[in-house]
Amino acid sequence: MSCVREFTHERREVICLCSSRFDVRLARESDYSAFKKLLDAGKHPAFIGKSMMIRNASQGGAIFYEFAGQRIAVSLVNPRYGILLALNVHPAHRGHGLGAAIVRFLI
């Protein structure tokens, strides 16, 4: 999974645009495999079982974040209480400000 990058002429540094140009898609109950695959790729420390994901997905609380046609992060929110249960960014996009951008989006 590669990151789309942009060169700045002033400082000659590479900047990933994923934190400012991601798309958001609600996960459906049938998306558990893809959701779990991204959690596993990022080595999320907590076990997110199928029933937990399905329960929150049915209420609009399972979310995919996509960039350049690829899923780059997931979050699981309890919509009833507004609690962030899990957030995982794919390792290729860590350190780009994506996690902070997602939290700002969720607030």
mmCIF file of C-alpha atoms in Angstrom:
data_model
loop_
_atom_site.group_PDB
_atom_site.id
_atom_site.type_symbol
_atom_site.label_atom_id
_atom_site.label_comp_id
_atom_site.label_asym_id
_atom_site.label_seq_id
_atom_site.Cartn_x
_atom_site.Cartn_y
_atom_site.Cartn_z
ATOM 1 C CA MET A 1 0.000 0.000 0.000
ATOM 2 C CA SER A 2 1.722 3.135 -1.153
ATOM 3 C CA CYS A 3 0.999 6.702 -0.270
ATOM 4 C CA VAL A 4 0.337 9.387 -2.856
ATOM 5 C CA ARG A 5 2.978 11.997 -2.242
ATOM 6 C CA GLU A 6 3.545 15.567 -3.255
ATOM 7 C CA PHE A 7 6.836 17.409 -3.450
ATOM 8 C CA THR A 8 7.107 20.926 -2.123
ATOM 9 C CA HIS A 9 9.520 23.117 -4.049
ATOM 10 C CA GLU A 10 10.584 25.274 -1.115
ATOM 11 C CA ARG A 11 11.939 22.552 1.150
ATOM 12 C CA ARG A 12 12.172 19.508 -1.119
ATOM 13 C CA GLU A 13 10.266 17.314 1.311
ATOM 14 C CA VAL A 14 7.709 14.655 0.595
ATOM 15 C CA ILE A 15 4.255 15.142 2.073
ATOM 16 C CA CYS A 16 1.550 12.485 2.177
ATOM 17 C CA LEU A 17 -1.875 13.886 1.378
ATOM 18 C CA CYS A 18 -3.882 11.130 3.075
ATOM 19 C CA SER A 19 -4.677 13.208 6.175
ATOM 20 C CA SER A 20 -6.327 15.977 4.177
ATOM 21 C CA ARG A 21 -7.949 14.080 1.309
ATOM 22 C CA PHE A 22 -9.437 10.902 2.729
ATOM 23 C CA ASP A 23 -12.949 9.690 1.955
ATOM 24 C CA VAL A 24 -15.310 8.241 4.547
ATOM 25 C CA ARG A 25 -17.566 5.240 4.037
ATOM 26 C CA LEU A 26 -19.816 3.544 6.546
ATOM 27 C CA ALA A 27 -19.046 -0.140 6.855
ATOM 28 C CA ARG A 28 -21.880 -2.591 6.499
ATOM 29 C CA GLU A 29 -22.400 -5.671 8.595
ATOM 30 C CA SER A 30 -21.087 -7.764 5.698
ATOM 31 C CA ASP A 31 -17.758 -5.849 5.713
ATOM 32 C CA TYR A 32 -16.356 -7.597 8.799
ATOM 33 C CA SER A 33 -13.619 -9.458 6.881
ATOM 34 C CA ALA A 34 -12.250 -6.271 5.305
ATOM 35 C CA PHE A 35 -12.588 -4.406 8.617
ATOM 36 C CA LYS A 36 -10.727 -7.128 10.506
ATOM 37 C CA LYS A 37 -8.059 -7.361 7.795
ATOM 38 C CA LEU A 38 -7.193 -3.683 8.290
ATOM 39 C CA LEU A 39 -7.184 -4.074 12.083
ATOM 40 C CA ASP A 40 -4.809 -7.030 11.727
ATOM 41 C CA ALA A 41 -2.522 -5.213 9.267
ATOM 42 C CA GLY A 42 -2.132 -2.421 11.788
ATOM 43 C CA LYS A 43 -1.683 -4.868 14.685
ATOM 44 C CA HIS A 44 -4.491 -3.314 16.685
ATOM 45 C CA PRO A 45 -3.922 -4.350 20.308
ATOM 46 C CA ALA A 46 -7.554 -5.127 21.187
ATOM 47 C CA PHE A 47 -9.639 -7.948 19.797
ATOM 48 C CA ILE A 48 -12.620 -6.620 17.870
ATOM 49 C CA GLY A 49 -14.996 -9.509 17.418
ATOM 50 C CA LYS A 50 -17.526 -9.956 14.681
ATOM 51 C CA SER A 51 -20.489 -9.336 16.979
ATOM 52 C CA MET A 52 -19.047 -6.037 18.242
ATOM 53 C CA MET A 53 -18.344 -4.807 14.713
ATOM 54 C CA ILE A 54 -21.768 -5.892 13.422
ATOM 55 C CA ARG A 55 -23.590 -4.335 16.370
ATOM 56 C CA ASN A 56 -21.926 -0.961 15.825
ATOM 57 C CA ALA A 57 -22.087 -1.193 12.010
ATOM 58 C CA SER A 58 -25.854 -1.689 12.195
ATOM 59 C CA GLN A 59 -26.042 1.636 14.065
ATOM 60 C CA GLY A 60 -23.682 3.511 11.733
ATOM 61 C CA GLY A 61 -20.607 3.242 13.942
ATOM 62 C CA ALA A 62 -18.184 1.183 11.813
ATOM 63 C CA ILE A 63 -16.284 3.434 9.427
ATOM 64 C CA PHE A 64 -13.731 2.953 6.638
ATOM 65 C CA TYR A 65 -11.370 5.756 5.613
ATOM 66 C CA GLU A 66 -10.159 5.564 2.025
ATOM 67 C CA PHE A 67 -7.504 7.374 0.028
ATOM 68 C CA ALA A 68 -6.491 6.909 -3.605
ATOM 69 C CA GLY A 69 -8.846 3.949 -3.925
ATOM 70 C CA GLN A 70 -7.447 2.069 -0.905
ATOM 71 C CA ARG A 71 -8.762 1.553 2.598
ATOM 72 C CA ILE A 72 -6.220 3.173 4.899
ATOM 73 C CA ALA A 73 -7.928 3.260 8.301
ATOM 74 C CA VAL A 74 -10.951 2.090 10.273
ATOM 75 C CA SER A 75 -12.752 3.309 13.330
ATOM 76 C CA LEU A 76 -15.410 1.782 15.512
ATOM 77 C CA VAL A 77 -17.685 4.145 17.398
ATOM 78 C CA ASN A 78 -20.555 3.504 19.767
ATOM 79 C CA PRO A 79 -23.006 5.976 18.202
ATOM 80 C CA ARG A 80 -25.403 5.823 21.120
ATOM 81 C CA TYR A 81 -22.848 7.165 23.598
ATOM 82 C CA GLY A 82 -20.410 8.817 21.189
ATOM 83 C CA ILE A 83 -17.476 6.711 22.385
ATOM 84 C CA LEU A 84 -14.539 5.881 20.138
ATOM 85 C CA LEU A 85 -13.974 2.163 20.663
ATOM 86 C CA ALA A 86 -11.171 1.589 18.153
ATOM 87 C CA LEU A 87 -9.133 3.510 15.618
ATOM 88 C CA ASN A 88 -6.480 1.898 13.470
ATOM 89 C CA VAL A 89 -4.394 3.429 10.700
ATOM 90 C CA HIS A 90 -2.582 1.196 8.211
ATOM 91 C CA PRO A 91 1.174 1.239 8.984
ATOM 92 C CA ALA A 92 1.988 2.787 5.577
ATOM 93 C CA HIS A 93 0.008 5.886 6.567
ATOM 94 C CA ARG A 94 1.113 6.305 10.148
ATOM 95 C CA GLY A 95 2.937 9.480 11.095
ATOM 96 C CA HIS A 96 1.101 11.513 8.445
ATOM 97 C CA GLY A 97 -1.464 13.091 10.752
ATOM 98 C CA LEU A 98 -4.260 10.799 9.583
ATOM 99 C CA GLY A 99 -5.253 9.587 13.053
ATOM 100 C CA ALA A 100 -5.566 13.166 14.325
ATOM 101 C CA ALA A 101 -7.548 14.150 11.215
ATOM 102 C CA ILE A 102 -9.942 11.251 11.793
ATOM 103 C CA VAL A 103 -10.468 12.227 15.437
ATOM 104 C CA ARG A 104 -11.206 15.820 14.329
ATOM 105 C CA PHE A 105 -13.661 14.442 11.760
ATOM 106 C CA LEU A 106 -15.422 12.332 14.387
ATOM 107 C CA ILE A 107 -15.774 15.230 16.808
#
